[in-house]
CSV table of C-alpha atoms and ligand atoms in Angstrom, one decimal:
chain,number,residue,atom,x,y,z
A,419,MET,CA,0.0,0.0,0.0
A,420,ALA,CA,1.4,3.4,-1.0
A,421,VAL,CA,1.9,5.7,2.0
A,422,LEU,CA,0.6,8.5,-0.2
A,423,PHE,CA,-2.8,6.9,0.0
A,424,GLU,CA,-2.8,6.0,3.7
A,425,PRO,CA,-5.1,8.2,5.8
A,426,ILE,CA,-3.6,10.5,8.4
A,427,GLU,CA,-5.2,11.6,11.6
A,428,LEU,CA,-4.6,15.1,13.0
A,429,ARG,CA,-6.3,15.9,16.3
A,430,GLY,CA,-9.8,14.3,15.7
A,431,LEU,CA,-9.8,14.7,11.9
A,432,ARG,CA,-9.1,11.8,9.5
A,433,ILE,CA,-7.8,12.9,6.2
A,434,PRO,CA,-8.3,10.1,3.6
A,435,ASN,CA,-4.9,10.4,1.8
A,436,ARG,CA,-1.8,12.6,1.7
A,437,VAL,CA,-2.3,14.3,-1.7
A,438,TRP,CA,-3.4,17.7,-0.7
A,439,MET,CA,-4.2,20.6,-2.9
A,440,SER,CA,-1.8,23.5,-2.3
A,441,PRO,CA,-3.5,26.9,-1.8
A,442,MET,CA,-3.4,28.8,-5.2
A,443,CYS,CA,-5.0,32.1,-5.9
A,444,THR,CA,-7.3,32.1,-9.0
A,445,TYR,CA,-7.8,35.9,-9.0
A,446,SER,CA,-11.4,35.2,-10.1
A,447,ALA,CA,-13.6,37.1,-7.7
A,448,ASP,CA,-15.6,40.0,-9.1
A,449,PRO,CA,-14.3,43.3,-7.6
A,450,GLY,CA,-17.9,44.5,-7.6
A,451,ARG,CA,-18.7,41.7,-5.0
A,452,ALA,CA,-15.4,41.9,-3.2
A,453,GLY,CA,-14.0,38.7,-1.8
A,454,VAL,CA,-17.0,36.5,-2.7
A,455,PRO,CA,-16.3,33.2,-4.4
A,456,THR,CA,-18.1,32.7,-7.8
A,457,ASP,CA,-19.3,29.7,-9.7
A,458,PHE,CA,-15.7,29.4,-11.1
A,459,HIS,CA,-14.3,28.8,-7.7
A,460,LEU,CA,-17.1,26.2,-6.9
A,461,GLY,CA,-16.3,24.2,-10.0
A,462,HIS,CA,-12.5,24.6,-9.6
A,463,TYR,CA,-12.4,23.2,-6.1
A,464,ALA,CA,-15.1,20.6,-6.6
A,465,ALA,CA,-13.2,19.1,-9.5
A,466,ARG,CA,-10.0,18.7,-7.4
A,467,ALA,CA,-12.0,16.9,-4.7
A,468,ALA,CA,-13.7,14.7,-7.2
A,469,GLY,CA,-10.2,14.0,-8.6
A,470,GLY,CA,-9.2,12.2,-5.5
A,471,ALA,CA,-7.2,14.7,-3.4
A,472,GLY,CA,-7.4,14.0,0.3
A,473,LEU,CA,-7.6,17.6,1.3
A,474,VAL,CA,-8.5,20.6,-0.9
A,475,MET,CA,-7.3,24.0,0.4
A,476,THR,CA,-8.8,27.1,-1.0
A,477,GLU,CA,-6.6,30.0,-2.1
A,478,ALA,CA,-5.4,32.8,0.2
A,479,THR,CA,-8.5,34.3,1.7
A,480,ALA,CA,-8.1,37.7,3.2
A,481,VAL,CA,-9.3,38.4,6.7
A,482,ARG,CA,-9.7,42.1,5.9
A,483,ALA,CA,-10.4,43.9,2.7
A,484,ASP,CA,-7.0,45.6,2.7
A,485,GLY,CA,-5.4,42.1,3.1
A,486,ARG,CA,-6.3,41.0,-0.4
A,487,ILE,CA,-3.4,40.5,-2.8
A,488,THR,CA,-5.5,41.7,-5.7
A,489,PRO,CA,-9.0,43.2,-6.1
A,490,TRP,CA,-9.9,39.7,-7.5
A,491,CYS,CA,-8.9,37.7,-4.4
A,492,LEU,CA,-11.2,36.0,-1.9
A,493,GLY,CA,-12.1,37.3,1.5
A,494,LEU,CA,-14.0,36.4,4.7
A,495,TRP,CA,-14.1,39.8,6.5
A,496,SER,CA,-17.9,39.9,6.6
A,497,ASP,CA,-20.7,37.4,7.5
A,498,GLU,CA,-22.3,38.1,4.1
A,499,GLN,CA,-19.4,36.3,2.5
A,500,ILE,CA,-20.0,33.0,4.4
A,501,PRO,CA,-22.8,31.4,2.2
A,502,ALA,CA,-20.6,31.4,-1.0
A,503,PHE,CA,-17.8,29.7,0.9
A,504,ARG,CA,-20.3,27.2,2.4
A,505,ARG,CA,-21.1,26.0,-1.1
A,506,ILE,CA,-17.4,25.4,-1.7
A,507,ALA,CA,-16.9,23.5,1.6
A,508,GLU,CA,-19.9,21.4,0.9
A,509,ALA,CA,-18.8,20.6,-2.7
A,510,ILE,CA,-15.3,19.6,-1.5
A,511,THR,CA,-16.9,17.4,1.2
A,512,ALA,CA,-19.2,15.8,-1.3
A,513,GLY,CA,-16.2,14.9,-3.5
A,514,GLY,CA,-14.7,13.0,-0.6
A,515,ALA,CA,-12.0,15.5,0.5
A,516,VAL,CA,-11.4,17.5,3.6
A,517,PRO,CA,-12.3,21.2,3.1
A,518,ALA,CA,-9.4,23.5,4.2
A,519,ILE,CA,-9.0,27.2,3.9
A,520,GLN,CA,-6.0,29.5,3.9
A,521,LEU,CA,-6.5,32.6,6.0
A,522,ALA,CA,-4.3,35.5,4.9
A,523,HIS,CA,-3.3,39.1,5.0
A,524,ALA,CA,-1.2,40.4,2.1
A,525,GLY,CA,0.5,43.2,4.1
A,526,ARG,CA,2.8,45.4,2.1
A,527,LYS,CA,2.3,43.1,-1.0
A,528,ALA,CA,-1.4,44.0,-1.2
A,529,ALA,CA,-3.2,45.8,-4.0
A,530,THR,CA,-1.5,44.3,-7.0
A,531,GLU,CA,-2.5,43.2,-10.5
A,532,ARG,CA,-3.3,39.6,-11.6
A,533,PRO,CA,-0.1,37.8,-12.7
A,534,TRP,CA,-1.5,37.3,-16.2
A,535,LYS,CA,-1.9,41.1,-16.5
A,536,GLY,CA,1.7,41.6,-15.5
A,537,GLY,CA,1.5,41.7,-11.7
A,538,GLY,CA,3.0,44.7,-9.8
A,539,PRO,CA,0.9,47.5,-8.2
A,540,VAL,CA,-2.7,47.7,-9.5
A,541,THR,CA,-3.9,50.8,-11.2
A,542,GLU,CA,-4.6,53.7,-8.7
A,543,SER,CA,-8.4,53.6,-9.2
A,544,LEU,CA,-8.6,50.0,-7.9
A,545,ALA,CA,-5.8,50.2,-5.2
A,546,TRP,CA,-6.0,50.7,-1.5
A,547,PRO,CA,-3.4,51.7,1.1
A,548,ALA,CA,-1.2,48.8,2.1
A,549,VAL,CA,0.1,48.1,5.6
A,550,GLY,CA,3.3,46.6,6.9
A,551,PRO,CA,5.7,46.4,9.8
A,552,GLY,CA,7.1,49.7,8.6
A,553,ALA,CA,7.0,52.2,5.8
A,554,ASN,CA,9.6,50.3,3.8
A,555,ALA,CA,8.1,49.0,0.6
A,556,PHE,CA,8.4,45.7,-1.2
A,557,PRO,CA,10.8,46.6,-4.1
A,558,GLY,CA,8.7,48.3,-6.8
A,559,TYR,CA,5.5,48.4,-4.8
A,560,ARG,CA,3.7,51.4,-3.2
A,561,GLU,CA,4.9,52.5,0.2
A,562,PRO,CA,2.8,50.9,3.0
A,563,SER,CA,1.9,52.5,6.3
A,564,ALA,CA,3.4,51.1,9.5
A,565,LEU,CA,0.9,49.3,11.7
A,566,SER,CA,0.5,50.8,15.1
A,567,ARG,CA,0.2,48.5,18.1
A,568,GLY,CA,-3.5,49.1,18.2
A,569,GLU,CA,-3.8,48.2,14.5
A,570,ILE,CA,-1.9,45.0,15.1
A,571,ALA,CA,-4.4,44.1,17.8
A,572,GLU,CA,-7.3,44.7,15.4
A,573,LEU,CA,-5.5,42.6,12.8
A,574,VAL,CA,-5.1,39.7,15.1
A,575,ALA,CA,-8.8,39.9,16.0
A,576,SER,CA,-9.6,39.9,12.3
A,577,PHE,CA,-7.8,36.5,12.0
A,578,ALA,CA,-10.0,35.1,14.8
A,579,ALA,CA,-13.2,36.5,13.1
A,580,GLY,CA,-12.1,35.0,9.7
A,581,ALA,CA,-11.5,31.6,11.3
A,582,ARG,CA,-15.0,31.8,13.0
A,583,ARG,CA,-16.6,32.5,9.6
A,584,ALA,CA,-14.5,29.7,7.9
A,585,LEU,CA,-15.8,27.3,10.6
A,586,ALA,CA,-19.4,28.5,10.1
A,587,ALA,CA,-18.9,27.8,6.4
A,588,GLY,CA,-17.9,24.2,7.1
A,589,PHE,CA,-14.2,24.2,6.7
A,590,GLN,CA,-12.3,21.6,8.9
A,591,VAL,CA,-8.8,22.9,8.6
A,592,ALA,CA,-7.6,26.5,9.0
A,593,GLU,CA,-4.2,27.3,7.5
A,594,ILE,CA,-2.6,30.6,8.6
A,595,HIS,CA,-0.6,32.1,5.7
A,596,GLY,CA,2.7,33.0,7.2
A,597,ALA,CA,4.8,32.8,4.0
A,598,HIS,CA,5.7,34.5,0.7
A,599,GLY,CA,6.4,37.9,2.1
A,600,TYR,CA,2.8,38.7,3.0
A,601,LEU,CA,2.0,40.3,6.3
A,602,ILE,CA,3.0,37.7,8.8
A,603,ASN,CA,6.1,36.7,6.9
A,604,SER,CA,7.1,40.4,6.6
A,605,PHE,CA,7.1,40.6,10.4
A,606,LEU,CA,9.1,37.4,10.8
A,607,SER,CA,11.9,38.3,8.4
A,608,PRO,CA,14.7,40.7,9.5
A,609,VAL,CA,14.8,41.9,5.9
A,610,SER,CA,11.4,43.5,6.0
A,611,ASN,CA,10.8,44.0,9.7
A,612,LEU,CA,12.8,47.0,10.9
A,613,ARG,CA,10.6,47.9,13.9
A,614,GLY,CA,12.1,49.0,17.2
A,615,ASP,CA,9.2,47.9,19.5
A,616,GLU,CA,8.2,44.5,20.9
A,617,TYR,CA,7.2,43.3,17.4
A,618,GLY,CA,10.7,43.8,15.9
A,619,GLY,CA,14.3,43.0,16.7
A,620,SER,CA,14.9,39.6,18.2
A,621,LEU,CA,13.3,36.4,16.7
A,622,GLU,CA,11.0,36.2,19.7
A,623,ASN,CA,9.8,39.8,18.9
A,624,ARG,CA,9.4,39.2,15.2
A,625,ALA,CA,7.5,36.0,15.9
A,626,ARG,CA,5.1,37.8,18.3
A,627,LEU,CA,2.6,38.6,15.6
A,628,VAL,CA,2.3,35.1,14.2
A,629,LEU,CA,2.0,33.6,17.7
A,630,GLU,CA,-0.7,36.0,18.6
A,631,VAL,CA,-2.5,35.1,15.3
A,632,ILE,CA,-2.2,31.4,16.1
A,633,ASP,CA,-3.6,32.0,19.6
A,634,ALA,CA,-6.5,34.0,18.1
A,635,VAL,CA,-7.3,31.4,15.5
A,636,ARG,CA,-7.0,28.6,18.1
A,637,SER,CA,-9.4,30.5,20.4
A,638,VAL,CA,-12.2,29.9,17.9
A,639,TRP,CA,-11.1,26.8,16.1
A,640,PRO,CA,-12.4,23.5,17.8
A,641,GLU,CA,-9.9,21.5,19.8
A,642,ASN,CA,-10.6,18.4,17.7
A,643,LEU,CA,-9.7,20.1,14.4
A,644,PRO,CA,-6.2,21.0,13.1
A,645,VAL,CA,-4.6,24.3,12.4
A,646,PHE,CA,-1.8,24.5,9.8
A,647,LEU,CA,0.8,27.2,9.4
A,648,ARG,CA,2.4,27.9,6.1
A,649,ILE,CA,5.9,29.5,6.4
A,650,SER,CA,8.7,30.5,4.2
A,651,THR,CA,11.4,28.3,5.6
A,652,THR,CA,14.1,30.5,4.1
A,653,ASP,CA,14.1,34.0,2.4
A,654,TRP,CA,16.9,32.7,0.1
A,655,LEU,CA,18.8,35.9,1.2
A,656,GLU,CA,22.2,36.0,2.9
A,657,HIS,CA,21.0,38.1,5.9
A,658,GLY,CA,17.4,36.9,5.8
A,659,TRP,CA,15.2,34.4,7.7
A,660,SER,CA,16.9,31.0,7.8
A,661,VAL,CA,15.9,27.3,8.1
A,662,ASP,CA,17.4,27.4,11.6
A,663,ASP,CA,15.0,30.2,12.4
A,664,SER,CA,12.2,28.1,11.0
A,665,ILE,CA,13.1,25.2,13.2
A,666,ARG,CA,12.8,27.5,16.2
A,667,LEU,CA,9.5,28.9,15.0
A,668,ALA,CA,8.1,25.5,14.2
A,669,GLY,CA,8.6,24.5,17.9
A,670,LEU,CA,7.0,27.7,19.2
A,671,ALA,CA,4.1,27.4,16.7
A,672,HIS,CA,3.5,23.8,17.8
A,673,ASP,CA,3.5,24.8,21.5
A,674,HIS,CA,0.7,27.4,20.5
A,675,GLY,CA,-1.5,24.7,18.9
A,676,VAL,CA,-0.3,24.4,15.3
A,677,ASP,CA,-0.6,20.8,14.1
A,678,LEU,CA,1.3,20.9,10.8
A,679,ILE,CA,3.9,23.2,9.2
A,680,ASP,CA,3.3,23.7,5.5
A,681,ALA,CA,6.9,24.3,4.4
A,682,SER,CA,7.2,26.8,1.5
A,683,SER,CA,9.9,29.4,1.0
A,684,GLY,CA,10.8,32.9,-0.3
A,685,GLY,CA,8.8,36.0,-1.2
A,686,VAL,CA,10.0,38.6,1.3
A,687,GLU,CA,12.2,40.2,-1.4
A,688,PRO,CA,13.2,39.0,-4.8
A,689,ALA,CA,15.9,36.3,-4.5
A,690,SER,CA,17.4,33.5,-6.7
A,691,VAL,CA,16.0,30.1,-5.9
A,692,PRO,CA,17.9,26.9,-6.7
A,693,ALA,CA,16.7,24.9,-9.6
A,694,ASP,CA,17.0,21.4,-8.0
A,695,ARG,CA,13.9,19.3,-7.7
A,696,ASP,CA,14.2,19.0,-4.0
A,697,TYR,CA,15.1,22.8,-3.4
A,698,GLN,CA,12.2,23.1,-1.0
A,699,THR,CA,11.2,19.6,0.0
A,700,ALA,CA,14.7,19.2,1.5
A,701,LEU,CA,13.9,22.1,3.9
A,702,ALA,CA,10.7,20.4,4.9
A,703,ALA,CA,12.6,17.2,5.7
A,704,ARG,CA,15.0,19.2,7.9
A,705,LEU,CA,12.1,20.8,9.7
A,706,ARG,CA,10.4,17.5,10.3
A,707,ALA,CA,13.6,15.9,11.6
A,708,GLU,CA,14.8,18.7,13.8
A,709,ALA,CA,11.6,20.5,15.0
A,710,LYS,CA,9.7,17.2,15.5
A,711,VAL,CA,6.5,18.6,14.1
A,712,ALA,CA,4.3,17.2,11.3
A,713,VAL,CA,5.3,18.8,8.0
A,714,GLY,CA,3.7,19.1,4.6
A,715,ALA,CA,6.2,19.2,1.7
A,716,VAL,CA,5.5,21.4,-1.3
A,717,GLY,CA,7.2,22.6,-4.4
A,718,ARG,CA,7.8,20.9,-7.8
A,719,ILE,CA,6.2,17.7,-6.7
A,720,THR,CA,4.9,16.4,-10.0
A,721,GLU,CA,5.7,12.7,-10.1
A,722,PRO,CA,3.6,10.4,-7.9
A,723,GLU,CA,6.6,8.1,-7.4
A,724,TRP,CA,8.6,11.0,-5.9
A,725,ALA,CA,5.7,12.1,-3.7
A,726,GLU,CA,5.6,8.5,-2.4
A,727,GLU,CA,9.3,8.5,-1.8
A,728,LEU,CA,9.2,11.7,0.2
A,729,LEU,CA,6.6,10.1,2.6
A,730,ALA,CA,8.1,6.6,2.6
A,731,THR,CA,11.5,8.0,3.6
A,732,GLY,CA,10.1,10.1,6.4
A,733,GLN,CA,10.8,13.5,4.8
A,734,ALA,CA,7.2,14.7,5.2
A,735,ASP,CA,3.8,13.6,6.5
A,736,ALA,CA,1.9,14.8,3.5
A,737,THR,CA,2.4,16.5,0.1
A,738,PHE,CA,0.9,19.7,-1.1
A,739,ILE,CA,0.4,19.6,-4.9
A,740,GLY,CA,0.2,22.9,-6.7
A,741,ARG,CA,0.6,23.4,-10.4
A,742,ALA,CA,0.3,19.7,-11.2
A,743,LEU,CA,-3.3,19.9,-9.8
A,744,LEU,CA,-4.0,22.9,-12.0
A,745,ARG,CA,-2.9,20.9,-15.0
A,746,ASP,CA,-4.8,17.8,-14.0
A,747,PRO,CA,-7.7,17.9,-11.5
A,748,SER,CA,-7.5,14.1,-11.2
A,749,TRP,CA,-3.8,14.0,-10.4
A,750,ALA,CA,-4.5,12.1,-7.1
A,751,ASN,CA,-6.6,9.4,-8.8
A,752,HIS,CA,-4.0,9.0,-11.6
A,753,ALA,CA,-1.3,8.8,-8.9
A,754,ALA,CA,-3.3,6.1,-7.1
A,755,VAL,CA,-3.6,4.0,-10.2
A,756,LEU,CA,0.1,4.3,-10.9
A,757,LEU,CA,1.1,3.4,-7.4
A,758,GLY,CA,-1.3,0.5,-7.1
A,759,ALA,CA,-3.7,2.1,-4.6
A,760,ASP,CA,-7.4,2.5,-5.0
A,761,PRO,CA,-8.5,5.6,-6.8
A,762,ARG,CA,-11.5,7.5,-5.4
A,763,PHE,CA,-13.9,8.0,-8.3
A,764,LEU,CA,-17.4,9.4,-7.5
A,765,GLU,CA,-20.1,6.9,-8.2
A,766,GLN,CA,-21.4,9.1,-10.9
A,767,TYR,CA,-18.2,8.2,-12.8
A,768,ASP,CA,-18.4,4.4,-12.2
A,769,TYR,CA,-19.3,3.8,-15.9
A,770,ALA,CA,-15.9,5.2,-16.8
A,771,LEU,CA,-14.0,2.4,-15.1
B,857,FMN,C1,-1.2,30.5,-9.6
B,857,FMN,C2,-0.6,30.3,-8.2
B,857,FMN,C3,-1.2,30.9,-7.1
B,857,FMN,C4,-0.7,30.7,-5.8
B,857,FMN,N1,-1.4,31.2,-4.7
B,857,FMN,C5,-1.0,30.9,-3.5
B,857,FMN,C6,-1.7,31.2,-2.4
B,857,FMN,O1,-2.9,31.7,-2.5
B,857,FMN,N2,-1.3,30.9,-1.2
B,857,FMN,C7,0.0,30.2,-1.0
B,857,FMN,O2,0.4,30.0,0.1
B,857,FMN,N3,0.7,29.9,-2.1
B,857,FMN,C8,0.2,30.1,-3.3
B,857,FMN,N4,0.9,29.6,-4.4
B,857,FMN,C9,2.1,28.7,-4.2
B,857,FMN,C10,1.6,27.3,-4.3
B,857,FMN,O3,0.7,26.9,-3.2
B,857,FMN,C11,2.8,26.3,-4.2
B,857,FMN,O4,3.4,26.4,-2.9
B,857,FMN,C12,3.8,26.5,-5.3
B,857,FMN,O5,3.1,26.7,-6.6
B,857,FMN,C13,4.8,25.4,-5.4
B,857,FMN,O6,4.2,24.2,-5.6
B,857,FMN,P1,4.1,23.5,-7.1
B,857,FMN,O7,5.5,23.4,-7.6
B,857,FMN,O8,3.5,22.1,-6.8
B,857,FMN,O9,3.2,24.3,-7.9
B,857,FMN,C14,0.4,29.9,-5.7
B,857,FMN,C15,1.1,29.3,-6.8
B,857,FMN,C16,0.5,29.5,-8.0
B,857,FMN,C17,1.2,28.8,-9.2
């Protein structure tokens, strides 16, 4: 039996296999109904669940309107947004997968264009003021305003409110987005966090925001359901956040109630990233070995045999599949067939077998 298709239990939640859909923005909300998922999102996520993934995670979902990456990003800052998310959680569940949601705030990387329109700051008429640890901008982006202590407290409360709404919508896993240079990551990294107060300076101070967010999410998330944290395990910059820093953070996050670290990398500032296949999964393996926490590996996992090897050799507890799942919604079922495990086709598709 392939480890990739063995179930895993986290807290009281059983996840049927270890092929998990990585959170990926689709930039497909209508700015006129800001943050609200559309029929596109429903079909997109339902297809990946029907395709056999064990867990389907929605794209970065902003806990405040100013925390969207683009005007086309999803958000859960109002109760009115809950019903459209509920349809998605129900469709994922009906497909046999666990519905998960990534809760996010874009920080100083907010208010940008869609990548296929060139990215970069969005046109002035659609933009809003970005916030960050300081007034220092992401290279080429508009200058953010530095968050005051009071605003940080409001922001932390927004994560709790977002998690409460996600739970009301039927999601069973909440992932906190602490990676890719967005707000939480920009506080963690010494490259972007130049604050002189208790939220800047030492690693403990730079980690204060993420630990407060974890506590806030945990305060509303049920004891028997898991919380994940996505981090950038390295900035890929000489004086930036390092894997050793991540190992320390993973331990702290675990103590605060995080059940799995989703081990990504980069994004605080432009950097060159190695071309090796295991550029990022090797960092997940270090985290799992040294921080003794459950870890999800992600990045360039396209071959089922390699996903299986990562798990069978103890480098990760689960795999997050990104672009391969954009290309093939049934990647998980195809992997199951290839590895000799049982695919999970919906009964509506029995005739196809
Ligand atoms: C179109 C696109 C959108 C993405 N959006 C998000 C996102 O919303 N949140 C996030 O944490 N990562 C995001 N990512 C990163 C992916 O989750 C994943 O970590 C990355 O693509 C590497 O995995 P892969 O090689 O399997 O694609 C995005 C990636 C792509 C290609």
